[in-house]
Coordinates of C-alpha atoms and ligand atoms in Angstrom, one line a residue:
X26 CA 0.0 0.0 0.0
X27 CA 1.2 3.7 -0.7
X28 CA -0.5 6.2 1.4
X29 CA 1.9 8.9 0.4
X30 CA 0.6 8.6 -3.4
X31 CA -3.2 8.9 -1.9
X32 CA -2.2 12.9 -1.1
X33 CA -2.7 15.0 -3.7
X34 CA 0.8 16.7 -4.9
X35 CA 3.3 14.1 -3.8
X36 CA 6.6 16.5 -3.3
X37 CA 4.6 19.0 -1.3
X38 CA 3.8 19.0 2.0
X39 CA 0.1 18.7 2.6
X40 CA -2.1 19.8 5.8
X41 CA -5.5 18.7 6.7
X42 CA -6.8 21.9 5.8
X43 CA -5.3 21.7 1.9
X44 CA -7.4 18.5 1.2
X45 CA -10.9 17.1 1.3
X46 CA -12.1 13.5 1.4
X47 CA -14.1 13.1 -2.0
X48 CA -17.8 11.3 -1.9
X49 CA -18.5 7.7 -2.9
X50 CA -20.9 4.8 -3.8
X51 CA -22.3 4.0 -0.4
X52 CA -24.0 1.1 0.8
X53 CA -24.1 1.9 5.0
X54 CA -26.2 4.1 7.5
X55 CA -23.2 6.4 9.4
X56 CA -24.6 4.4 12.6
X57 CA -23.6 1.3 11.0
X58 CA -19.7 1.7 10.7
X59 CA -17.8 0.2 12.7
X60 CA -15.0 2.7 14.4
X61 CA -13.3 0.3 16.8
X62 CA -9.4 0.1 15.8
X63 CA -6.6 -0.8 18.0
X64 CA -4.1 2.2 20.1
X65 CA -1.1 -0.8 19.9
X66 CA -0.9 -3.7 18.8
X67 CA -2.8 -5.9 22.0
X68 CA -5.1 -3.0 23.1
X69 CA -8.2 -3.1 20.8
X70 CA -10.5 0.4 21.7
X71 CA -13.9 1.1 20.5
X72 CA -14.1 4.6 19.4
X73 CA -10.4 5.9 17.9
X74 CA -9.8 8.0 20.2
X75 CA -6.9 8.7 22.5
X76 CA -6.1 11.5 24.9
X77 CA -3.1 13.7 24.5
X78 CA -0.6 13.1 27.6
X79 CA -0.9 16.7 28.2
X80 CA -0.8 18.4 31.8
X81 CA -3.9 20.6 31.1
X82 CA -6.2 17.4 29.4
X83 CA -5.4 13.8 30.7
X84 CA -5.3 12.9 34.3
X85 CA -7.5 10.3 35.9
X86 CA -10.8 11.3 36.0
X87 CA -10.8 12.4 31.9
X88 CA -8.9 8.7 31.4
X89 CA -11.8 7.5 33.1
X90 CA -14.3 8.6 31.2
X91 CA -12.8 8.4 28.2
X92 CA -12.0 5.0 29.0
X93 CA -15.6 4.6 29.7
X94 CA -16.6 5.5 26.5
X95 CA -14.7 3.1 24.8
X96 CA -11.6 5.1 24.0
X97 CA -8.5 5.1 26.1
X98 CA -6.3 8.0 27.9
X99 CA -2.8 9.0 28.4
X100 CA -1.7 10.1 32.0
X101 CA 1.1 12.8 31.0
X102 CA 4.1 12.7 33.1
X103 CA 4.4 16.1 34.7
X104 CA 3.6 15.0 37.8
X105 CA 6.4 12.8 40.4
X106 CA 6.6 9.0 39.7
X107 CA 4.9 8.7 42.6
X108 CA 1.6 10.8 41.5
X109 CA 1.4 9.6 38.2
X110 CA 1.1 6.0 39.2
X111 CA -1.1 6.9 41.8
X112 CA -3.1 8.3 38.6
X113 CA -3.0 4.8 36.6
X114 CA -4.0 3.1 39.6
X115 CA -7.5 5.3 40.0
X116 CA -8.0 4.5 36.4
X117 CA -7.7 0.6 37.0
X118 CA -9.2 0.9 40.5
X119 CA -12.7 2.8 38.8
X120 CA -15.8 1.0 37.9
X121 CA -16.3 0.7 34.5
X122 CA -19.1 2.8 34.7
X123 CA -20.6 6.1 35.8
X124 CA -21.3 6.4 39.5
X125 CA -23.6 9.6 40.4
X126 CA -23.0 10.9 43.7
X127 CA -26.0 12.6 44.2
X128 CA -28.6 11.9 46.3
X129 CA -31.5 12.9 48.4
X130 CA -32.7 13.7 52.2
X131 CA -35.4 12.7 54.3
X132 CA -36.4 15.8 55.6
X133 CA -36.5 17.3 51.4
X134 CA -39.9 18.1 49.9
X135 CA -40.7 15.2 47.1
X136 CA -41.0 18.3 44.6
X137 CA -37.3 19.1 44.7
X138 CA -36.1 15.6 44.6
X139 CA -38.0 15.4 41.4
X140 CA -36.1 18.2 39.9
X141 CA -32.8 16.3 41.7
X142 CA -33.7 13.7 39.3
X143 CA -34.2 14.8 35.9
X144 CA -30.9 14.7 34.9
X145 CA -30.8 11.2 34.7
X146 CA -34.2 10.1 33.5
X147 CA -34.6 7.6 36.0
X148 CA -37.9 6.4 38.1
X149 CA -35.7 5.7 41.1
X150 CA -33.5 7.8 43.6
X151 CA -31.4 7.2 47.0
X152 CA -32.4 8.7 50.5
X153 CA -29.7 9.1 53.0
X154 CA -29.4 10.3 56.2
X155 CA -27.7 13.0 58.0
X156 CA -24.8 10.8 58.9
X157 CA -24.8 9.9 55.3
X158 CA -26.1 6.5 55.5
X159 CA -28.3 5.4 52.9
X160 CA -31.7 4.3 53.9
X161 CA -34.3 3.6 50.9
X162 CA -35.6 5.3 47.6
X163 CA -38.4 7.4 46.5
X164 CA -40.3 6.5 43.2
X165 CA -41.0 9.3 40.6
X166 CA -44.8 8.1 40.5
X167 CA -44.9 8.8 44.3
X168 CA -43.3 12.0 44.2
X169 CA -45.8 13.3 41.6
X170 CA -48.7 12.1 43.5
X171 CA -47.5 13.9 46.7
X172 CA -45.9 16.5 45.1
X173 CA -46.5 18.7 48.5
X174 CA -45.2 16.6 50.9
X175 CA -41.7 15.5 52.0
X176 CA -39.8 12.4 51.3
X177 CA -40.2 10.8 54.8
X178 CA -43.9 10.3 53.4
X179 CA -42.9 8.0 50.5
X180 CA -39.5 6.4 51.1
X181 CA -39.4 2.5 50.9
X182 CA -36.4 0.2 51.6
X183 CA -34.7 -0.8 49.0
X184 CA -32.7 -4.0 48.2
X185 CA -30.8 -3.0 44.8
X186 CA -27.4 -2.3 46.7
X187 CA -23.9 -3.9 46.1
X188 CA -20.9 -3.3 48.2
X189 CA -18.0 -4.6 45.8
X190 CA -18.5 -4.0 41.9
X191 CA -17.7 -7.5 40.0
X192 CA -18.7 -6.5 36.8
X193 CA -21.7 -4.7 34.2
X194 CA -23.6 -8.5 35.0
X195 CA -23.7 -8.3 38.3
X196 CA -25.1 -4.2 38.3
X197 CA -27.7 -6.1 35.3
X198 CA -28.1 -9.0 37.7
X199 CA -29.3 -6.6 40.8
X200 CA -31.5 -4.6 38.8
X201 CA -33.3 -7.2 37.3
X202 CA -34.3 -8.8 40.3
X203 CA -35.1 -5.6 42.4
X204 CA -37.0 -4.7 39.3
X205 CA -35.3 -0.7 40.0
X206 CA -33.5 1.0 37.1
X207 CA -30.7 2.3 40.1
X208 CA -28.0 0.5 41.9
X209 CA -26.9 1.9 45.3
X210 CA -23.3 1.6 46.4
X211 CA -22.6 1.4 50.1
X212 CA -19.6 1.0 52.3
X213 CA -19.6 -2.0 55.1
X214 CA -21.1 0.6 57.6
X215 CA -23.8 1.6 55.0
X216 CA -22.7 5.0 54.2
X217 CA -23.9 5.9 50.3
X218 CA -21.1 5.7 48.2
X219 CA -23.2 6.9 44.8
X220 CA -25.2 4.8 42.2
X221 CA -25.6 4.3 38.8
X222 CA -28.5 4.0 36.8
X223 CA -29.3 1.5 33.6
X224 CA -28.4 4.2 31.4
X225 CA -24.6 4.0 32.5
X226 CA -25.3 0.4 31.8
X227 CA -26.7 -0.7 29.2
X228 CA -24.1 0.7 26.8
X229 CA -25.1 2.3 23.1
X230 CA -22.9 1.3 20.5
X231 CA -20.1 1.7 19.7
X232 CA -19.7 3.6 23.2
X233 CA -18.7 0.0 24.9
X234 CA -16.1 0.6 27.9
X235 CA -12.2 0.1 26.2
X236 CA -11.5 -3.2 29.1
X237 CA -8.4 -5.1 29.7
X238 CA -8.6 -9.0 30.4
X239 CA -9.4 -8.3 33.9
X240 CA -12.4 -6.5 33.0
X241 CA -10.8 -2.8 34.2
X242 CA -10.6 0.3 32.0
X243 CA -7.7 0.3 30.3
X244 CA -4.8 3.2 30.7
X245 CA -1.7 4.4 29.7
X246 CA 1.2 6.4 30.9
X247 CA 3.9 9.1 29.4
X248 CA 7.2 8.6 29.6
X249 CA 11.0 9.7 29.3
X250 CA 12.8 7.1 27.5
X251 CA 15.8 8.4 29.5
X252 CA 13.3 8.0 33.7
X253 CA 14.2 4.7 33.6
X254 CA 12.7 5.0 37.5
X255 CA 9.6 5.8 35.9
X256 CA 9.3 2.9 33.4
X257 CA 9.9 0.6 35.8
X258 CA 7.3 1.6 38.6
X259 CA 4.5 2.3 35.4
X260 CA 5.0 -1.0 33.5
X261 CA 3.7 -3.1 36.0
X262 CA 0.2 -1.3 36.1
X263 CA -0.5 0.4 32.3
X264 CA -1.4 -1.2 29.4
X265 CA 0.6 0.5 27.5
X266 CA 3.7 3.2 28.1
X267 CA 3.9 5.9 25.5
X268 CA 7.4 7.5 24.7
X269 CA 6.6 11.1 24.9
X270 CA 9.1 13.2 23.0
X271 CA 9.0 15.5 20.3
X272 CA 11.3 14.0 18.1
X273 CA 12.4 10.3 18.6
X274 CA 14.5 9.8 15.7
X275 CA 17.0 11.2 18.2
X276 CA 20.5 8.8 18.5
X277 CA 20.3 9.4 22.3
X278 CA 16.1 8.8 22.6
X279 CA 16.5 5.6 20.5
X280 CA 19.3 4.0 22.6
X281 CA 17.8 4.8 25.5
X282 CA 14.8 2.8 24.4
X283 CA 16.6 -0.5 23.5
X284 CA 18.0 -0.1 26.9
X285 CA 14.7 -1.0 28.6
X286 CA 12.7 -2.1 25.3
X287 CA 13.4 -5.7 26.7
X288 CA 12.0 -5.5 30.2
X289 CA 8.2 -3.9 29.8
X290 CA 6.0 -6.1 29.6
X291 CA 3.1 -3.9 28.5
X292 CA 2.5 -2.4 25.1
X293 CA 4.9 0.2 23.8
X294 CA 4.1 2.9 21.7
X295 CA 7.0 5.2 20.6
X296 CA 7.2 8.9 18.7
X297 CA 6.9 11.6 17.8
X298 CA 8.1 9.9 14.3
X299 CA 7.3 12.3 11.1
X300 CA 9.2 11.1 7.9
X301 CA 9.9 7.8 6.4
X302 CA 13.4 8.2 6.4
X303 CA 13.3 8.8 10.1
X304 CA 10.9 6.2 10.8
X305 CA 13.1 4.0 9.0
X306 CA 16.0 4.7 11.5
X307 CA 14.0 4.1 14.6
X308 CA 12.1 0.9 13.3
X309 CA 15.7 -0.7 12.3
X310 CA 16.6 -0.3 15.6
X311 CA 14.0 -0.6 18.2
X312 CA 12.4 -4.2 18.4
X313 CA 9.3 -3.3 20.7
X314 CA 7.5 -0.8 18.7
X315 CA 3.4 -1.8 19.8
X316 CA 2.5 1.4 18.0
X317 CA 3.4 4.5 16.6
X318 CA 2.8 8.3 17.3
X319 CA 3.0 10.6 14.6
X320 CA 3.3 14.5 13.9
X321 CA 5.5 17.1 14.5
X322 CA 4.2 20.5 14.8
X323 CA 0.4 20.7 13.9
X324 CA -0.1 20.8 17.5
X325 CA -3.0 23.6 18.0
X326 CA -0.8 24.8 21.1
X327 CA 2.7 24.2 19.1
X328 CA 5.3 27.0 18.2
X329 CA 8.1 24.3 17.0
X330 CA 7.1 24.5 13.2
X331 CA 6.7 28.4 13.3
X332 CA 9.9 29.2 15.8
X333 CA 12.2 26.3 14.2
X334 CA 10.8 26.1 10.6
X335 CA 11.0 22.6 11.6
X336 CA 7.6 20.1 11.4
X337 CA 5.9 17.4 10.0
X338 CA 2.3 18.2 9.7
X339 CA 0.6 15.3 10.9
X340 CA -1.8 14.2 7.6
X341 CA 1.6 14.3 5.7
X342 CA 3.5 12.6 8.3
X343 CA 1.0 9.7 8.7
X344 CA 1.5 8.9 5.0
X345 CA 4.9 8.7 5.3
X346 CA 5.4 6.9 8.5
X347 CA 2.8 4.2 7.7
X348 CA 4.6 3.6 4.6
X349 CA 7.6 2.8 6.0
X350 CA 5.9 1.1 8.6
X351 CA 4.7 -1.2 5.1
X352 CA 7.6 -1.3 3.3
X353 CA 9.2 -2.9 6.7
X354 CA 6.6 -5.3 7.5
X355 CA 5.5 -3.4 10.3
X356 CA 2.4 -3.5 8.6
X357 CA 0.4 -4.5 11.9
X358 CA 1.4 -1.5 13.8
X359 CA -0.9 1.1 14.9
X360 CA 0.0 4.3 13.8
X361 CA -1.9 7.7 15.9
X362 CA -2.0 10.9 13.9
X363 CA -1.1 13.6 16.7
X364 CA -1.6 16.9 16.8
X365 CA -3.9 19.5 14.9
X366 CA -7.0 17.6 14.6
X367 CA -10.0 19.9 14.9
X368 CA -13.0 18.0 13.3
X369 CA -14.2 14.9 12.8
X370 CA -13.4 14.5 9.1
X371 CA -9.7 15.5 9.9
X372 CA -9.6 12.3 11.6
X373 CA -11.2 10.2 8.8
X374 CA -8.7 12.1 6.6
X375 CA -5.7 11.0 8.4
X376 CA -7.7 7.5 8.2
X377 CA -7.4 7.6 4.6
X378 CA -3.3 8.1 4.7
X379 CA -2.8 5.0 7.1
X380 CA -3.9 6.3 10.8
X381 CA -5.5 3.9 12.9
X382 CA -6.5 6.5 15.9
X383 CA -6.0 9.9 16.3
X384 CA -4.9 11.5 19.7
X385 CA -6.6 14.8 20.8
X386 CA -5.3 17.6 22.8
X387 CA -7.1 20.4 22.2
X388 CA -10.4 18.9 22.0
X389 CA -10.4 17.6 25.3
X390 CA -9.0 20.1 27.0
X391 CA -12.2 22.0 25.9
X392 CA -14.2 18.9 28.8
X393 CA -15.6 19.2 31.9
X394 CA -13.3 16.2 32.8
X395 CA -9.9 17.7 32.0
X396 CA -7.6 19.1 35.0
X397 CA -8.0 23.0 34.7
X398 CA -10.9 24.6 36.2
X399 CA -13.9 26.6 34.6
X400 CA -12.7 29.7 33.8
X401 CA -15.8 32.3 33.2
X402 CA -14.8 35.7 31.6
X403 CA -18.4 38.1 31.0
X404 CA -21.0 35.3 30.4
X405 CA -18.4 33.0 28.8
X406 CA -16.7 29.8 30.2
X407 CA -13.0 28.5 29.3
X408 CA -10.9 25.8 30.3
X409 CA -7.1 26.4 30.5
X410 CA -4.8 24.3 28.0
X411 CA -1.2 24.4 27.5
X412 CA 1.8 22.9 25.4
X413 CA 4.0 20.8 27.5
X414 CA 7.1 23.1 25.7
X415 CA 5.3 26.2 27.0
X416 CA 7.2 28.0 29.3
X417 CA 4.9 27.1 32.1
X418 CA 4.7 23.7 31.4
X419 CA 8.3 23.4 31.5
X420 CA 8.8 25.5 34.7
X421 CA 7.2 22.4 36.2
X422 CA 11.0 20.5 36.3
X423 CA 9.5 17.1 35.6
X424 CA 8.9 18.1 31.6
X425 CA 12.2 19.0 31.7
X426 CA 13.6 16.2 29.4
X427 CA 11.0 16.5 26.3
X428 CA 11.3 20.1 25.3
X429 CA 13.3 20.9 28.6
X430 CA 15.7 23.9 29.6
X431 CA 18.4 21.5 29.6
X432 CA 19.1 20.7 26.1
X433 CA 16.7 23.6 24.6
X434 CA 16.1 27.2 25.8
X435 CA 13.5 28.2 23.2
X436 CA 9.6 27.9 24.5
X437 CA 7.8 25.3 21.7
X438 CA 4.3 26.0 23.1
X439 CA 1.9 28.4 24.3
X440 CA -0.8 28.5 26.7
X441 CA -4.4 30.1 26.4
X442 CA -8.1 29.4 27.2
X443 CA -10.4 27.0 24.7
X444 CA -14.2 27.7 25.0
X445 CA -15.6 25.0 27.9
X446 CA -17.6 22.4 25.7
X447 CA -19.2 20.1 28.4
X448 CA -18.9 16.4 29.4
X449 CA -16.2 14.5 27.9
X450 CA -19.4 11.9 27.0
X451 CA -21.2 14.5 24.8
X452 CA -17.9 15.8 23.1
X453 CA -16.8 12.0 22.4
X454 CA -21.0 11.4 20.9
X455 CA -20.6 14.2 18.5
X456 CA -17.0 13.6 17.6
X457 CA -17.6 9.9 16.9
X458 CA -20.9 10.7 15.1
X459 CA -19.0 12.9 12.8
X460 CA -16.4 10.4 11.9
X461 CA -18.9 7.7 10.9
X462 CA -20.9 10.0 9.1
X463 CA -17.6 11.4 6.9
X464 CA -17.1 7.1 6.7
X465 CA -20.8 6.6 4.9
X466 CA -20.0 9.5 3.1
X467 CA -17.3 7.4 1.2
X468 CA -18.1 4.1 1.9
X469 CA -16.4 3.3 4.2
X470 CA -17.3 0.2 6.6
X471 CA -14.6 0.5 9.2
X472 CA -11.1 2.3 9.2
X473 CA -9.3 -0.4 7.6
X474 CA -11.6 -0.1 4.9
X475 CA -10.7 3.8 5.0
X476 CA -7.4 2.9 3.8
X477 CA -8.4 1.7 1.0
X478 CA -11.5 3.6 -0.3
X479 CA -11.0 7.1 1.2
X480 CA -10.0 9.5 -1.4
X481 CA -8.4 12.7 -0.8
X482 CA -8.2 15.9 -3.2
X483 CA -6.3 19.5 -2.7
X484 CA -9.2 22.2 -2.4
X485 CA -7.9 26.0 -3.5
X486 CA -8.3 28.7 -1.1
X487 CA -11.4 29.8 -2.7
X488 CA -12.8 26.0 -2.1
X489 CA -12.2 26.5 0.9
X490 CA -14.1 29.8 1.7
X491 CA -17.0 27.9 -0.3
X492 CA -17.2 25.3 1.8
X493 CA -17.0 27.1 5.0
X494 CA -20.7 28.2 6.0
X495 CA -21.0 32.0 4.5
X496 CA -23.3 34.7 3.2
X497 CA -25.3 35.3 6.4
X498 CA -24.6 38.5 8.3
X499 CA -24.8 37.2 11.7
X500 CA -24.7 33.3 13.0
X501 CA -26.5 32.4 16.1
X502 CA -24.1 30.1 18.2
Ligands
XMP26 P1 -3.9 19.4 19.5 O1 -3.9 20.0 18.1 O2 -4.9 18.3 19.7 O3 -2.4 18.7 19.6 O4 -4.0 20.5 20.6 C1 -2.0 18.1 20.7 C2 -0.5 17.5 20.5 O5 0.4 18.6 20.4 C3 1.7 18.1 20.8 N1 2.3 19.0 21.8 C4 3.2 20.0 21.5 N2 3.9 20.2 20.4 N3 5.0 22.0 21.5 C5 4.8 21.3 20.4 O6 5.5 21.5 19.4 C6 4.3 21.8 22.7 O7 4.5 22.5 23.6 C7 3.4 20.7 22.7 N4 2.6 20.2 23.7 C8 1.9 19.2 23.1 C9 1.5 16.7 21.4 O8 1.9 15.8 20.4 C10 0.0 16.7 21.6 O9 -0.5 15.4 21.6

């Protein structure tokens, strides 16, 4: 297969922007395609999505949820060993599900429990006590029938409880013989611990929890090639460690690597890779190469490409690492298309030119589930997201080795606010949507496919403006 011959202009340097995928005979409903694709080569995930290990988007709740959803996170490594495999261990420690922490009071009038309860469209919801123990449920259809009165009126016990989480059968299991549509979770003293409801269940495809063989959400973990600390303490609790430097056709980076290739016993993906020729160094040398991360300035936070003249925009730089990656028999490797992905057909479009996955920075950053706080400037909220070259990234010492003081002086990131977006769960459903749809657009039954069938074509500046939504004075966001 060539990928680089699928871009239009083969000696020039391509972005997502300078292309668009080109409509074809179609034969499948968008719901119908099949996005699950592997992040290495043992961890299968069900959406193609993977977090950026970034300081300001994945720690352990967003690798949670994002887990949850089917798609799996990257804990970055500007924390102390110590904190980020405390990190890894919340992810593998958390039920595979949501758990809502919300509950109700005794002494609470059944009309504001009701309201306490639309958010989850549920007929169901805990009572606990002032010492926080739980003590029954209230039905909807009770509520509404003594909409005046106060939840000691209609409480009932409740049996539908579980103290230790087995698995999604054993939440199934309880509600089908309690005949609720809530599980309570409770300590041995039978304090409330939160619930979850059949919605956070009974899963809509292709949103399926991303699940290693012991049935726990699935995580991985930045690292310097050169914290060989680090490697050691991660390995034995991520599925997969993810080399996390800018450039890893580097003579120093790569021997690093087959110092400790040998001893990980987890998957291990390795970049940032952005040329064939490069790619072809690395993969001649490093044995243990479970996947591949590629891109080298597209980065929405990056100033390498702009301050260096140096890059390898990422749709240009997936075609030619996944040819090497061919030409080598490497064939089976995943390869993640990094950096500078804004839409959802910028991911089917590094699809067509070999990409497996695509890892988001910026996107997520944009969640309620990312580390930074809600920012709120006038009536406007913002979330905080930073490159981990940006001078404040790298004031925290423990980024010091990817774009660090040490071996660089130059800043290759900035920092700034992205508009707050939501729950990660909302942003993932409309991402993914928009990927399948761009799929049955041209044809495409499941990335693999992609490879074959997608079709790209340069679009002129004029194109683009076309394309873009115009002529209306004013757009109502
Ligand atoms: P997006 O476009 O999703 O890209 O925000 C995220 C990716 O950008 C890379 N990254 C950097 N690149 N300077 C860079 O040149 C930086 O400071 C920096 N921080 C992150 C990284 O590959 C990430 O996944």
């Amino acid at each position: 297969m060539v990928f680089r011959e699928k871009l239009p202009l083969e000696n020039t340097v391509l972005t997502f922007n300078d292309v668009i995928l080109i409509p074809q005979k179609t034969e499948i409903d968008p719901y119908e395609v099949d996005v699950s694709t592997y992040a290495s080569k043992s961890i299968k995930i069900n959406i193609p999505l993977i977090s950026s290990p970034m300081d300001t988007v994945t720690e352990s709740d967003l690798a949670i949820q994002l887990a949850r959803l089917g798609g799996l996170g990257i804990i970055h490594r500007n924390l102390t060993i110590e904190e980020e495999v405390e990190m890894v261990i919340k992810v593998k420690e958390a039920e595979p599900f949501n758990i809502h922490l919300n509950y109700a009071l005794l002494d609470m009038n059944c009309i504001d429990v009701l309201k306490l309860m639309k958010e989850y469209y549920i007929s169901t919801f805990p009572i606990v006590d002032n010492q926080g123990k739980f003590i029954g449920i209230v039905r909807k259809e009770k509520l509404i029938s003594n909409l005046n009165g106060r939840v000691s009126d209609v409480i009932e016990s409740c049996s539908s409880i579980c103290n230790v989480v087995t698995s999604v059968n054993q939440i199934l299991n309880i509600m089908k013989s309690t005949g609720l549509d809530i599980v309570v979770f409770i300590d041995d003293y039978g304090k409330f611990k939160g619930f979850t409801t059949i919605w956070d269940v009974m899963y809509e495809k292709p949103f399926q929890p991303a699940l290693d063989n012991e049935g726990r959400l699935i995580v991985g973990a930045a690292i310097s090639p050169f914290d060989i600390n680090r490697i050691k303490k991660l390995e034995k609790y991520v599925d997969v460690l993810v080399v996390d430097v800018a450039h890893v056709a580097n003579v120093k980076a790569i021997n690093a690597i087959k110092n400790f290739e040998k001893e990980i016993s987890c998957d291990l993906i390795i970049g940032n890779l952005g040329t064939y020729e490069t790619t072809v160094e690395v993969i001649t040398e490093i044995e243990k190469i479970d996947g591949v991360r590629v891109g080298l300035g597209s980065g929405s936070i990056c100033t390498t490409g702009i301050i260096t003249g140096v890059a390898a925009p990422t749709l240009w730089a997936i075609a030619q690492v996944a040819d090497a990656l061919y030409d080598y028999g490497l064939s089976k490797v995943p390869v993640i298309a990094d950096g500078g992905i804004k839409y959802p057909g910028d991911a089917v479009k590094a699809f067509t030119v070999g990409a497996w996955a695509v890892m988001l920075g910026n996107i997520f950053a944009s969640s309620k589930e990312s580390p930074s706080p809600i920012i709120r400037i006038g009536n406007k909220q913002y979330k905080y997201y930073r490159g981990m070259g940006s001078k404040s990234a790298k004031e925290k010492r423990f980024s010091i080795d990817r774009y660090g003081k040490k071996i660089k002086n130059i800043d290759e990131g900035i920092e700034g606010l992205v508009p707050y977006k939501g729950s990660l769960k909302d942003i993932v459903k409309d991402f993914v949507s928009g990927i399948q749809t761009a799929m049955g657009y041209i044809g495409a039954k499941n990335i693999p496919e992609t490879w074959i069938k997608g079709k790209l074509k340069l679009i002129t500046q004029y194109g683009k403006l076309e394309i873009e939504p115009h002529s209306l004075k004013l757009s109502i966001d």
